[in-house]
């Protein structure tokens, strides 16, 4: 058995992330601005003008608070008139007869510097728990109308909160009709747990059963097949955001956005020896290049995502300067914590993930995915929640995932929490000790549908020692599928015809048989999930949508539905009620 190896030992120091901090200092990051008052001429609209000519990526909203949201738009460079202000209007009605807020952005140099994007921060200007219509206007041309939603007051008692949960939308690997259906869903918000873009214009993230899709070609400005700089990242966001279904989803709902690895580099982690990011990239062994690349990735994400992220340019450490991790309170019904699981994670361990190697007792002390400060914040947030439902929006699978039986098992998902079992156990023990009720984790990354129990311990050595018995249930986990990205069945060319009919039920039986805490598993389909929280229960509905057709009427079906009663850790299969 391995002793973990030198690379497994965490190395920390005062200089952690120092070069990335230096790089970020040179970046003019796109923060939300508060508009100025404008004249009537700025809001005049030509009703016959084409909005797509001026706003080719349409509009979006995100970063909700009880009194505001962040509104986003991008102006086409060829349609941008520096002398004309960029105006924004918010109204209670789609005809904009009852305008509640309007203003103008006149900093044309800033707009050009951020790839012609703008983010308007309306915190403090809107009413809680209210839906609004909004639009941008430039040189007499109005954008398409978007819909945004504010959070309830912290002391409010909403009867329900519903979210569409999205992940993993590789543009090259299929079409987005699933997002067209998301646009039509009657949900309060959209939660995206990461992999909004993929950092390649080639087939790096395809498999044996993947196909080419007409109209889905990409060509990075650098001429390389993997991202090289800020221009490449910006290009990818522009192309992804040009998709009509993605535009409709973002126009229709306010976004709560996290990130995973592909917004930067596949399997990205922090190399403590070089104090630089590393991952699956041809130049991963060049710390200076990788640091610049990740700074560019953060810059582009900030420009193109309407996210409210805490940023203090005077902070001495990365944790003090930049915090993707944050929480959202939906009155007293739901507390949602969102974590950043990429910027602070230690490298993958250099061991074969057998039953003898994955347990916390085999992992060096101090090894982390979250970093000490974020982990402490997460534990405090989860254990201090007084809401009916306590929710963790987590990018990667938190429960164990085993292939095999007994000593012949392996735990292949080392990018998830099976690769960080000591820290997982710390969080699990804290949640269990605090007696957190109605604990739910929403996750993505694996391109599967999963409904599972979270336990204090699991059979075998994945929970430590020489093996422990099954522990108590402390919560449930729901995984949203990929919108288009490569899943297990596609990787093995098993998604069509008789191959699918034979292997889909087999795989859906086999994984729960190997993992008794998993109630449902599917890796033959793509789509999205809707999760609703009420006073009585939490429901998870997984939808399968045909990604092979660029059609708003693409086939859609309810693949699975589960209900969790309030006050009980019990997964009740209610699929029949939804089909």
XYZ file of C-alpha atoms in Angstrom:
579
model
C 0.000 0.000 0.000
C 1.089 3.547 -0.739
C 1.972 5.991 2.004
C 0.358 8.754 -0.021
C 3.547 10.054 -1.617
C 5.201 13.413 -1.294
C 2.795 15.033 -3.740
C -0.121 14.178 -1.449
C 1.324 16.183 1.426
C -0.305 19.634 1.541
C 2.147 22.482 1.379
C 0.943 25.830 2.679
C 2.613 29.158 3.137
C 2.060 32.866 3.376
C 2.640 33.142 -0.365
C -0.332 31.008 -1.403
C -1.857 32.363 -4.637
C 0.576 35.304 -4.564
C 1.273 35.333 -8.304
C -2.421 34.960 -9.173
C -3.164 37.913 -6.902
C -0.499 39.898 -8.721
C -2.023 38.978 -12.065
C -5.522 39.932 -10.934
C -4.234 43.351 -9.852
C -3.477 44.038 -13.514
C -7.013 43.113 -14.576
C -9.864 45.596 -14.700
C -12.514 43.180 -13.439
C -16.096 43.835 -14.481
C -18.038 44.868 -11.400
C -21.657 45.951 -11.369
C -22.164 49.684 -11.868
C -24.956 51.949 -10.669
C -26.334 53.991 -13.595
C -26.749 57.738 -13.679
C -29.979 59.586 -14.363
C -30.752 59.942 -18.058
C -32.771 62.244 -20.301
C -35.956 61.097 -22.027
C -34.053 60.747 -25.308
C -31.943 57.918 -23.857
C -35.073 55.803 -23.354
C -36.697 56.469 -26.720
C -37.211 53.229 -28.649
C -37.645 52.468 -32.352
C -40.277 49.725 -32.229
C -39.205 48.393 -35.642
C -35.510 48.031 -34.813
C -33.925 44.566 -34.607
C -32.739 43.890 -31.025
C -30.395 41.113 -32.122
C -28.374 43.497 -34.287
C -27.414 45.588 -31.255
C -27.645 42.968 -28.483
C -26.487 39.695 -30.111
C -26.121 37.873 -26.768
C -29.432 39.294 -25.500
C -29.741 39.999 -21.741
C -29.497 38.192 -18.411
C -30.002 38.757 -14.693
C -28.323 37.246 -11.649
C -26.976 37.857 -8.161
C -30.392 38.327 -6.524
C -30.820 40.102 -3.196
C -34.072 41.093 -1.453
C -33.779 44.559 -2.996
C -32.109 44.026 -6.332
C -30.389 41.984 -9.006
C -27.507 42.410 -11.422
C -28.620 43.021 -15.023
C -26.282 42.081 -17.896
C -26.078 42.893 -21.576
C -23.539 42.990 -24.396
C -23.614 45.450 -27.277
C -22.337 44.387 -30.687
C -19.067 46.261 -31.317
C -20.234 47.358 -34.770
C -23.451 48.778 -33.328
C -21.841 50.566 -30.390
C -22.086 54.348 -30.538
C -19.767 55.863 -27.890
C -21.693 59.133 -27.823
C -24.984 57.361 -27.081
C -25.628 56.217 -23.500
C -26.552 52.633 -22.706
C -29.862 52.868 -20.905
C -31.633 50.347 -18.693
C -35.296 50.223 -17.655
C -37.053 48.039 -15.085
C -40.849 47.828 -14.971
C -43.667 45.883 -13.404
C -45.121 45.125 -16.842
C -43.795 43.912 -20.188
C -45.065 47.037 -21.971
C -42.937 49.253 -19.670
C -45.849 51.488 -18.790
C -45.084 51.152 -15.068
C -41.346 51.819 -14.924
C -39.876 51.531 -11.421
C -36.225 52.203 -12.261
C -34.249 53.656 -15.138
C -30.760 54.968 -15.640
C -27.896 55.254 -18.107
C -24.322 54.024 -18.308
C -22.102 56.550 -20.055
C -18.635 55.110 -19.440
C -18.006 54.058 -23.044
C -14.332 53.288 -22.391
C -15.274 50.799 -19.667
C -17.841 49.127 -21.907
C -15.275 48.692 -24.690
C -12.653 47.461 -22.220
C -14.957 44.658 -21.083
C -15.718 43.266 -24.531
C -18.750 45.563 -24.793
C -20.447 43.954 -21.793
C -22.069 45.846 -18.944
C -23.386 44.786 -15.551
C -25.823 47.054 -13.733
C -26.241 46.524 -9.989
C -29.744 47.366 -8.770
C -29.283 46.327 -5.149
C -31.323 48.697 -3.003
C -33.663 49.768 -5.816
C -36.253 46.973 -6.038
C -38.806 45.331 -3.763
C -38.420 41.869 -2.171
C -39.970 38.745 -3.670
C -41.028 40.590 -6.799
C -40.819 39.767 -10.491
C -39.878 42.558 -12.893
C -39.410 43.062 -16.609
C -36.266 44.819 -17.819
C -34.536 45.885 -21.013
C -31.466 47.746 -22.231
C -31.666 50.529 -24.834
C -28.823 51.808 -27.009
C -29.088 54.386 -29.767
C -32.845 53.911 -29.979
C -32.753 50.110 -30.095
C -34.235 48.090 -27.231
C -32.990 44.657 -26.286
C -35.319 41.741 -25.904
C -37.227 41.951 -22.633
C -35.929 39.934 -19.722
C -37.598 38.836 -16.511
C -35.843 39.083 -13.144
C -36.741 38.064 -9.607
C -35.645 39.405 -6.227
C -35.210 37.299 -3.095
C -37.763 37.337 -0.285
C -36.963 39.368 2.829
C -34.858 37.392 5.324
C -37.777 37.379 7.768
C -40.388 36.410 5.153
C -42.130 33.035 5.142
C -42.636 31.991 1.520
C -44.747 28.909 0.915
C -42.421 27.581 -1.784
C -39.158 28.153 -3.640
C -38.341 26.381 -6.896
C -35.130 26.286 -8.911
C -34.039 24.759 -12.193
C -30.621 23.174 -11.710
C -28.182 23.112 -14.640
C -24.668 21.821 -15.314
C -22.210 20.868 -18.035
C -23.290 22.294 -21.398
C -20.565 21.434 -23.915
C -21.523 23.458 -27.000
C -19.750 21.054 -29.353
C -21.514 17.984 -27.989
C -25.156 18.730 -28.707
C -27.926 21.276 -28.949
C -29.678 23.133 -26.129
C -33.436 22.441 -26.441
C -33.311 21.489 -22.742
C -32.623 25.154 -22.013
C -35.612 26.121 -24.124
C -37.743 24.024 -21.805
C -36.057 25.608 -18.790
C -37.162 29.000 -20.127
C -40.766 27.769 -19.966
C -40.526 26.295 -16.467
C -42.433 28.073 -13.701
C -39.424 28.361 -11.378
C -38.172 31.209 -9.216
C -34.471 30.976 -10.116
C -31.918 29.007 -12.128
C -28.963 27.511 -10.234
C -25.973 26.648 -12.446
C -23.386 24.507 -10.661
C -20.691 24.851 -13.297
C -19.171 24.006 -16.672
C -21.047 26.816 -18.397
C -18.403 26.698 -21.162
C -15.779 24.141 -22.228
C -12.292 25.390 -22.958
C -11.736 23.693 -26.328
C -12.816 24.120 -29.940
C -11.958 20.508 -30.761
C -13.245 17.101 -29.670
C -11.253 16.793 -26.453
C -14.325 16.163 -24.344
C -16.119 13.685 -26.583
C -16.217 9.873 -26.584
C -16.789 6.799 -28.740
C -20.496 7.511 -29.101
C -20.261 11.259 -29.674
C -21.433 12.860 -32.890
C -20.704 16.060 -34.754
C -23.496 18.629 -34.749
C -24.200 20.942 -37.659
C -23.656 24.585 -36.812
C -21.668 23.794 -33.666
C -18.162 24.517 -35.005
C -15.847 26.739 -32.957
C -12.499 28.335 -33.837
C -10.498 29.969 -31.069
C -8.893 33.321 -31.988
C -5.488 32.004 -30.898
C -5.618 29.252 -33.522
C -4.974 26.628 -30.820
C -7.412 23.868 -29.907
C -7.309 24.747 -26.187
C -7.718 28.188 -24.649
C -4.589 30.315 -24.538
C -5.696 33.741 -23.326
C -8.472 36.187 -22.512
C -9.504 36.537 -26.160
C -10.158 32.798 -26.361
C -12.318 32.765 -23.241
C -14.286 35.802 -24.398
C -14.864 34.163 -27.769
C -16.261 31.026 -26.121
C -18.656 33.000 -23.947
C -19.850 35.011 -26.939
C -20.492 31.872 -28.976
C -22.215 29.971 -26.169
C -24.339 33.011 -25.305
C -25.394 33.311 -28.957
C -27.440 30.111 -28.677
C -31.158 30.990 -28.815
C -32.209 28.447 -26.181
C -29.569 29.552 -23.695
C -30.585 33.157 -24.324
C -34.235 32.350 -23.642
C -33.397 30.592 -20.371
C -31.333 33.546 -19.149
C -33.926 36.059 -20.324
C -36.656 34.200 -18.427
C -35.028 33.543 -15.047
C -32.550 35.115 -12.647
C -29.311 33.133 -12.447
C -27.431 31.963 -9.360
C -24.105 30.914 -10.863
C -21.164 28.902 -9.607
C -18.279 27.471 -11.572
C -16.479 24.171 -11.930
C -13.293 23.337 -13.825
C -14.098 23.917 -17.506
C -14.622 27.631 -16.991
C -10.851 27.547 -16.485
C -9.120 24.255 -17.354
C -10.280 20.653 -17.113
C -9.496 19.135 -13.689
C -7.888 22.350 -12.482
C -6.311 22.348 -9.010
C -3.800 24.409 -7.054
C -0.195 23.172 -7.085
C 1.287 24.285 -3.751
C 4.855 23.538 -4.841
C 4.717 26.073 -7.674
C 2.003 28.276 -6.097
C 0.193 28.083 -9.429
C -2.833 26.370 -10.944
C -2.402 23.166 -12.904
C -4.674 20.773 -14.745
C -5.447 19.100 -18.058
C -3.853 21.551 -20.480
C -0.912 21.145 -22.900
C 0.994 23.844 -20.989
C 0.050 22.738 -17.491
C 3.726 22.350 -16.577
C 4.307 26.086 -17.124
C 3.290 27.804 -13.840
C 3.602 31.328 -15.232
C 1.386 30.521 -18.223
C -1.200 28.702 -16.092
C -1.404 31.561 -13.601
C -2.013 34.040 -16.401
C -4.557 31.687 -18.001
C -6.620 31.263 -14.839
C -6.559 35.029 -14.242
C -7.866 35.460 -17.788
C -10.543 32.822 -17.149
C -11.705 34.629 -14.009
C -11.732 37.923 -15.891
C -13.938 36.541 -18.702
C -16.287 34.726 -16.304
C -16.774 37.962 -14.390
C -17.534 39.854 -17.604
C -20.072 37.403 -18.995
C -21.823 36.072 -15.889
C -24.325 38.235 -13.974
C -22.938 37.004 -10.677
C -22.700 38.927 -7.422
C -19.290 37.949 -6.097
C -17.559 39.598 -3.175
C -14.383 41.316 -4.380
C -12.018 43.413 -2.273
C -9.012 44.598 -4.318
C -7.210 45.502 -1.077
C -7.337 41.969 0.336
C -3.992 40.429 1.284
C -4.947 36.849 0.365
C -7.069 35.347 -2.395
C -9.691 34.394 0.196
C -9.852 38.012 1.366
C -9.888 39.461 -2.131
C -12.219 37.129 -4.028
C -15.065 35.017 -2.697
C -17.102 32.935 -5.071
C -18.498 31.121 -2.060
C -21.636 32.804 -0.816
C -25.091 32.131 0.613
C -28.659 33.013 -0.299
C -31.582 33.199 2.134
C -35.046 32.556 0.711
C -36.873 33.892 3.755
C -37.127 31.281 6.487
C -37.802 28.469 4.007
C -34.411 27.809 2.374
C -30.791 28.704 3.100
C -28.552 27.912 0.126
C -24.737 27.811 0.391
C -22.639 27.816 -2.800
C -18.983 26.802 -2.690
C -15.874 27.264 -4.846
C -14.200 23.878 -5.239
C -11.434 24.737 -7.694
C -9.243 27.651 -6.583
C -8.183 26.084 -3.278
C -8.151 22.345 -3.956
C -5.019 20.289 -3.483
C -3.712 18.100 -6.354
C -5.221 14.664 -6.959
C -3.524 11.918 -4.990
C -1.028 9.698 -6.790
C -2.590 6.418 -5.689
C -4.917 3.873 -7.236
C -8.322 4.589 -5.605
C -8.909 1.150 -4.151
C -10.811 0.458 -0.939
C -7.494 0.465 0.937
C -6.469 3.912 -0.306
C -9.509 6.198 -0.362
C -10.415 6.429 3.316
C -9.629 9.518 5.416
C -7.162 7.481 7.462
C -5.040 7.092 4.293
C -5.108 10.800 3.454
C -2.538 13.284 4.782
C -3.887 15.718 7.394
C -4.680 19.167 6.064
C -5.486 18.043 2.555
C -8.365 20.128 1.216
C -10.738 20.917 -1.617
C -12.171 24.071 -0.047
C -9.326 25.617 1.908
C -9.535 26.184 5.656
C -11.407 29.491 5.582
C -14.055 28.363 3.119
C -14.579 25.049 4.924
C -15.098 26.855 8.227
C -17.553 29.218 6.535
C -19.457 26.301 4.992
C -19.729 24.437 8.285
C -20.907 27.594 10.068
C -23.451 28.294 7.328
C -24.883 24.772 7.284
C -24.932 24.217 11.039
C -26.158 27.735 11.813
C -29.089 27.642 9.394
C -32.518 28.086 10.986
C -34.429 27.724 7.718
C -36.720 24.783 7.081
C -34.378 23.493 4.343
C -30.586 23.768 4.410
C -29.106 23.390 0.916
C -25.539 23.067 -0.324
C -25.020 23.878 -4.025
C -21.881 21.855 -4.660
C -20.140 21.362 -8.009
C -19.064 17.733 -7.563
C -20.472 14.516 -6.091
C -20.275 14.478 -2.294
C -21.382 10.884 -1.582
C -19.130 7.869 -2.265
C -19.273 6.267 -5.717
C -17.944 2.726 -5.889
C -17.415 0.370 -8.811
C -17.005 -3.268 -7.860
C -17.660 -5.295 -4.760
C -15.760 -5.722 -1.515
C -11.957 -5.595 -1.771
C -12.154 -5.538 -5.581
C -13.786 -2.099 -5.572
C -12.404 1.183 -6.858
C -13.647 4.743 -6.373
C -13.075 6.301 -9.812
C -14.509 9.805 -9.217
C -11.408 11.248 -7.592
C -12.268 14.752 -8.754
C -15.254 14.580 -6.433
C -15.286 14.191 -2.683
C -14.048 10.580 -2.904
C -10.675 12.226 -3.583
C -10.946 14.372 -0.417
C -12.426 12.001 2.119
C -10.772 13.475 5.221
C -12.306 16.903 4.615
C -15.629 15.304 3.643
C -15.674 13.478 6.945
C -14.970 16.706 8.829
C -17.962 18.400 7.196
C -20.170 15.327 7.656
C -19.356 15.028 11.345
C -20.066 18.723 11.924
C -23.459 18.528 10.189
C -24.375 15.354 12.088
C -23.278 16.776 15.451
C -25.347 19.925 14.890
C -28.423 17.883 14.020
C -29.094 19.845 10.834
C -32.626 19.032 9.667
C -33.757 18.775 6.054
C -30.242 18.863 4.581
C -30.095 18.710 0.769
C -27.123 18.817 -1.583
C -27.554 19.887 -5.221
C -24.692 18.861 -7.453
C -23.523 18.224 -11.016
C -20.220 17.426 -12.797
C -20.719 13.665 -13.364
C -23.269 14.087 -16.179
C -25.707 11.730 -14.451
C -29.014 11.753 -12.636
C -28.491 10.673 -9.017
C -30.714 10.579 -5.954
C -28.856 9.393 -2.877
C -28.685 9.431 0.907
C -25.966 11.316 2.728
C -24.790 9.280 5.729
C -22.436 9.667 8.655
C -20.571 6.581 7.423
C -20.656 4.146 4.523
C -19.787 0.443 4.378
C -16.138 -0.335 3.757
C -13.120 1.867 4.352
C -14.239 4.986 2.488
C -15.320 6.380 5.869
C -12.130 5.324 7.627
C -10.371 2.661 9.663
C -10.665 -1.024 8.912
C -14.203 -0.584 7.725
C -17.311 0.718 9.390
C -20.968 -0.104 9.368
C -23.549 1.991 7.567
C -24.100 5.237 9.438
C -27.169 7.323 10.071
C -28.850 9.287 7.303
C -28.185 13.017 7.599
C -29.566 14.284 4.298
C -30.103 13.631 0.604
C -28.203 14.446 -2.564
C -29.674 15.261 -5.975
C -27.480 15.440 -9.064
C -28.630 17.312 -12.136
C -27.628 15.758 -15.463
C -25.491 17.361 -18.140
C -27.305 19.518 -20.643
C -25.134 18.046 -23.432
C -21.752 16.896 -22.078
C -20.307 13.408 -22.420
C -21.858 10.836 -20.098
C -20.886 7.234 -19.382
C -23.198 5.685 -21.956
C -22.085 8.057 -24.710
C -18.439 7.443 -23.872
C -19.086 3.725 -24.464
C -21.336 4.245 -27.526
C -24.427 2.941 -25.709
C -26.942 5.756 -26.168
C -28.928 4.583 -29.196
C -30.975 1.673 -30.434
C -30.741 -1.766 -28.915
C -27.517 -0.875 -27.085
C -29.412 1.740 -25.093
C -32.433 -0.495 -24.472
C -30.214 -3.241 -23.071
C -27.698 -1.206 -21.080
C -29.814 1.606 -19.617
C -31.778 -0.577 -17.172
C -28.661 -2.647 -16.452
C -26.529 0.351 -15.477
C -29.392 1.917 -13.523
C -29.640 -1.301 -11.485
C -25.919 -1.992 -11.178
C -24.770 1.319 -9.663
C -27.302 1.291 -6.779
C -26.449 -2.363 -6.185
C -22.795 -1.371 -5.687
C -23.742 1.768 -3.722
C -26.683 1.034 -1.388
C -26.984 4.694 -0.422
C -27.826 5.533 -4.070
C -31.554 5.240 -4.727
C -31.432 6.185 -8.423
C -28.787 6.433 -11.140
C -28.946 7.152 -14.871
C -26.147 8.048 -17.268
C -27.874 7.494 -20.618
C -29.720 10.811 -20.894
C -29.278 14.579 -20.832
C -31.455 17.417 -19.631
C -32.030 19.340 -16.425
C -33.658 19.100 -13.003
C -36.250 21.123 -11.142
C -36.164 21.150 -7.336
C -38.981 22.656 -5.288
C -38.987 23.333 -1.555
C -42.220 23.807 0.380
C -43.275 23.688 4.019
C -44.257 20.046 3.530
C -41.557 18.576 1.298
C -38.750 18.861 -1.217
C -39.254 17.400 -4.696
C -36.666 16.625 -7.355
C -37.759 16.066 -10.951
C -35.195 15.023 -13.543
C -36.106 15.736 -17.155
C -34.527 13.985 -20.161
C -34.374 16.070 -23.351
C -33.144 15.018 -26.792
C -29.931 16.977 -27.421
C -29.542 15.707 -30.998
C -32.091 18.109 -32.488
C -31.963 21.906 -32.500
C -35.727 22.097 -32.144
C -37.921 23.760 -29.493
C -40.194 20.719 -29.684
C -37.425 18.191 -29.011
C -38.561 15.097 -27.137
C -38.781 15.609 -23.394
C -39.827 13.218 -20.656
C -39.790 12.982 -16.887
C -37.075 10.435 -16.204
C -37.256 10.401 -12.411
C -38.937 12.208 -9.523
C -38.355 11.942 -5.768
C -40.051 13.517 -2.780
C -38.447 14.132 0.621
C -40.974 14.856 3.397
C -40.115 17.700 5.743
C -38.619 16.312 8.946
C -37.712 12.913 7.464
C -34.637 11.725 5.569
C -36.592 9.550 3.180
C -36.464 9.365 -0.614
C -39.942 8.576 -1.902
C -40.134 7.659 -5.589
C -42.966 9.726 -7.081
C -42.036 9.378 -10.761
C -45.433 7.976 -11.681
C -47.142 11.099 -10.361
C -45.178 13.240 -12.828
C -45.387 11.001 -15.887
